[in-house]
PDB file of C-alpha atoms (C1' of nucleotides) in Angstrom:
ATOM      1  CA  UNK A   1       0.000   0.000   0.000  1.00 93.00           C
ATOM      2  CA  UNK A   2       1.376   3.493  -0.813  1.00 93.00           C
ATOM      3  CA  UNK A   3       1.061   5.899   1.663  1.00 94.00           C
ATOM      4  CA  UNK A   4       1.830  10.071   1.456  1.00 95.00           C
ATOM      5  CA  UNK A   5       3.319  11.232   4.574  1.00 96.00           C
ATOM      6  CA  UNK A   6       3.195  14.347   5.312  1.00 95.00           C
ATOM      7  CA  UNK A   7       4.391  17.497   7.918  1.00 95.00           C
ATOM      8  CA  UNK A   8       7.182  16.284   8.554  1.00 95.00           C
ATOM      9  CA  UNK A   9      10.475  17.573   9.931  1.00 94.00           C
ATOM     10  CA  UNK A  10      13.142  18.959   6.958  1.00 93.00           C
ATOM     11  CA  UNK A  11      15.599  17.357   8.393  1.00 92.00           C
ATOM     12  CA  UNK A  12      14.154  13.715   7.956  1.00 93.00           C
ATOM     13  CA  UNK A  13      15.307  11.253   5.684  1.00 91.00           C
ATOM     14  CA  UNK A  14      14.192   8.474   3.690  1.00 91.00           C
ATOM     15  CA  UNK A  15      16.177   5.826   6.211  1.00 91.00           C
ATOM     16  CA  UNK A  16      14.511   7.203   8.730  1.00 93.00           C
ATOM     17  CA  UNK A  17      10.817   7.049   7.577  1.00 94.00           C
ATOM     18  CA  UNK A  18      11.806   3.970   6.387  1.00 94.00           C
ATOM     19  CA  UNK A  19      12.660   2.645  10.071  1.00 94.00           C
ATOM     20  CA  UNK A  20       9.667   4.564  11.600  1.00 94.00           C
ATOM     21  CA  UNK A  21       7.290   2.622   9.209  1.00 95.00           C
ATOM     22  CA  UNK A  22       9.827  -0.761   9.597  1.00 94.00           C
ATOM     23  CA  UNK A  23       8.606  -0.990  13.266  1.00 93.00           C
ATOM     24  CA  UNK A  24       4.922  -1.626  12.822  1.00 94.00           C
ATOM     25  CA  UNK A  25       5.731  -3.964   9.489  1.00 93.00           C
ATOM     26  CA  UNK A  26       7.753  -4.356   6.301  1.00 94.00           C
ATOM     27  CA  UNK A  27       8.417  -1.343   4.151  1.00 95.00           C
ATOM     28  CA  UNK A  28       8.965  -2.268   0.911  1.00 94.00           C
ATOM     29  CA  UNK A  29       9.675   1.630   0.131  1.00 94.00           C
ATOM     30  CA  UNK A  30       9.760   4.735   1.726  1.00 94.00           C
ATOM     31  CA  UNK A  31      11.531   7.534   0.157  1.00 93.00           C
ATOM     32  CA  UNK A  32      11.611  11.131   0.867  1.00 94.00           C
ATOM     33  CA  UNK A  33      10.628  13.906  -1.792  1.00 93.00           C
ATOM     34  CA  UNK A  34      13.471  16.277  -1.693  1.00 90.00           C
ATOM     35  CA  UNK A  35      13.865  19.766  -3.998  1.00 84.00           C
ATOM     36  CA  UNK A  36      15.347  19.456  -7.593  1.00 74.00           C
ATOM     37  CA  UNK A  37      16.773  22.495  -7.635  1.00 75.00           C
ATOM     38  CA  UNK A  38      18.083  22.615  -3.581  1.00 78.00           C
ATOM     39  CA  UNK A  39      18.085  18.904  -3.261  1.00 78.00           C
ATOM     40  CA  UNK A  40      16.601  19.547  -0.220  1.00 87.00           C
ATOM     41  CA  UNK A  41      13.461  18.023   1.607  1.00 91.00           C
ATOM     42  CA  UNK A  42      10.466  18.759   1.453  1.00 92.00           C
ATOM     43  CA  UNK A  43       8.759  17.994   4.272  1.00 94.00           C
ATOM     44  CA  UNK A  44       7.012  14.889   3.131  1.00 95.00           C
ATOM     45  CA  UNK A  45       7.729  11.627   1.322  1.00 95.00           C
ATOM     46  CA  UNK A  46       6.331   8.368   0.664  1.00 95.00           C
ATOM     47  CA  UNK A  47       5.955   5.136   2.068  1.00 95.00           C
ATOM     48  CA  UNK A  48       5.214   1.655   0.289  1.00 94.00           C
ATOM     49  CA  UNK A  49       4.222  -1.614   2.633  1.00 95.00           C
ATOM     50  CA  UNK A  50       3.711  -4.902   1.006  1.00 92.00           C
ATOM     51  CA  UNK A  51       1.545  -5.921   4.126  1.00 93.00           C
ATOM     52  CA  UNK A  52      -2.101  -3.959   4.039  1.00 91.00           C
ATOM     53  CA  UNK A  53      -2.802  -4.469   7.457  1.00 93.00           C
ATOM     54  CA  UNK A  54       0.738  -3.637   8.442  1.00 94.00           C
ATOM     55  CA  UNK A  55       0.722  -0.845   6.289  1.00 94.00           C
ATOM     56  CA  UNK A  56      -3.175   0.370   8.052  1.00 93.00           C
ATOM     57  CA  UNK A  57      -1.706  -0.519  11.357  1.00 95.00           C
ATOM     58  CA  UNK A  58       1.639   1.679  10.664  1.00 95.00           C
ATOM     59  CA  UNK A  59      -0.796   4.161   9.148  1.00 94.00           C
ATOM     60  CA  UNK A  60      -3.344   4.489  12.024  1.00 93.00           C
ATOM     61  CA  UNK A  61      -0.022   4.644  15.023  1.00 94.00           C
ATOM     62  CA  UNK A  62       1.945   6.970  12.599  1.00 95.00           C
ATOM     63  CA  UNK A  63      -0.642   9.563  11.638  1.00 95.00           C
ATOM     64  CA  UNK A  64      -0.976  11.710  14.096  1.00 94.00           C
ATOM     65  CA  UNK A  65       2.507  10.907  16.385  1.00 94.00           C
ATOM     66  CA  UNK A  66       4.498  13.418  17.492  1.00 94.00           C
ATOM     67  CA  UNK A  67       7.507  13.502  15.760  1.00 92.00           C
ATOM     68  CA  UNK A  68      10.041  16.467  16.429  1.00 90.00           C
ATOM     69  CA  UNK A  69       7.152  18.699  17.769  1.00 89.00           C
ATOM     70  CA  UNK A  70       4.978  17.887  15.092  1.00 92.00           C
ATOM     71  CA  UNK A  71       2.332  15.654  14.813  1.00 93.00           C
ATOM     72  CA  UNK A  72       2.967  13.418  11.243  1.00 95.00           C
ATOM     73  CA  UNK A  73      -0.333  13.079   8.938  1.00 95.00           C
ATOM     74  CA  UNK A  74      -0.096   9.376   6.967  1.00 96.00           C
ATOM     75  CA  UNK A  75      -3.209   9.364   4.252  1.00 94.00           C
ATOM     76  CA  UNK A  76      -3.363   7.082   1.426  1.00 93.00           C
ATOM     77  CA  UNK A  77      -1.041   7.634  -1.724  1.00 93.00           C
ATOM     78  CA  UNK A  78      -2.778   8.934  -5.535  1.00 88.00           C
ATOM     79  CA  UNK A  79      -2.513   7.420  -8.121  1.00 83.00           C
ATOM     80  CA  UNK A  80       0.045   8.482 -10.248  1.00 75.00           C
ATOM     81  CA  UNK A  81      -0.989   6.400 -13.020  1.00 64.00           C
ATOM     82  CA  UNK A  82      -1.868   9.881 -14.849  1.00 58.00           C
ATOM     83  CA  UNK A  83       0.324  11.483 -17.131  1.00 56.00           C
ATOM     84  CA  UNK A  84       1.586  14.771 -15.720  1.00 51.00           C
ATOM     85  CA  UNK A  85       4.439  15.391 -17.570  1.00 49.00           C
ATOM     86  CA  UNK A  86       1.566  15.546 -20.874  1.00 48.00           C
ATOM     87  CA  UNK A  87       0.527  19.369 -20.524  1.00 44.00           C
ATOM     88  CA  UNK A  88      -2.244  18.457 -22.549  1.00 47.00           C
ATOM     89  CA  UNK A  89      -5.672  16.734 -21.684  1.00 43.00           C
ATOM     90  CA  UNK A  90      -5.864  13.253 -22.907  1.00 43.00           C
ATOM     91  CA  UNK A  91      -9.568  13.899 -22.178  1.00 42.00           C
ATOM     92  CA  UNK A  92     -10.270  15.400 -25.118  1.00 45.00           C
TER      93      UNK A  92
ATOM     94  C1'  DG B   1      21.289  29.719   6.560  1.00 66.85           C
ATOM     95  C1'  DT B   2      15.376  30.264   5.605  1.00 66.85           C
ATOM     96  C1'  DT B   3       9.865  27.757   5.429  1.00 66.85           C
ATOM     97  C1'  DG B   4       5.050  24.547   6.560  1.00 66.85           C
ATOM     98  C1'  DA B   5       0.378  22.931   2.446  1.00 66.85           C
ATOM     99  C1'  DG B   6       0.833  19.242   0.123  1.00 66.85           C
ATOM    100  C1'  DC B   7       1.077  13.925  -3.660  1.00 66.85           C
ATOM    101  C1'  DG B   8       6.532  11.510  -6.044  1.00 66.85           C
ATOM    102  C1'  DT B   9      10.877   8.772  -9.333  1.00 66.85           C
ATOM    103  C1'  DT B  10      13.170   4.533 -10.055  1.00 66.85           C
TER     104       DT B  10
END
DNA sequence: GTTGAGCGTT
């Protein structure tokens, strides 16, 4: 299950979202989005659990923990199936 | 060295 996770501290990495979602279950992925320009982060990232009730369990403890002062929001990931980098609606 | 709603590349 793909998960967005969200206000988050800019000093987090990938590793470590990856062990805070490793200790309620398997992450298959969990990966940071960082600037392209600064290469920096941006405050959220992404998580990917082959286990769905791991994932809901991780999802339900995570969301809403306080991490560094804040409290981190896990929701469910879009789609990306779409093509953004078109410009143009497929649509019509 | 800064900031704070959100949805991303292999």
């Amino acid at each position: 299950m793909n998960m967005h996770v969200s206000n988050l501290a800019f000093s987090f990495q990938d590793e470590d979202l990856k062990k805070l979602f490793a200790d309620y279950g398997t992450v298959s992925a969990a990966k940071i989005i960082t600037d392209k320009f600064t290469n920096k982060s941006r405050g959220f990232g992404f998580v990917e659990m082959a286990d769905e009730k791991a994932a809901q369990t991780a999802m339900s403890e995570v969301n809403g923990k306080m991490i560094d002062g804040r409290s981190v929001k896990v929701t469910e990931a879009r789609p990306r199936e779409e093509n953004r980098s078109n410009g143009f609606n497929k649509r019509w």
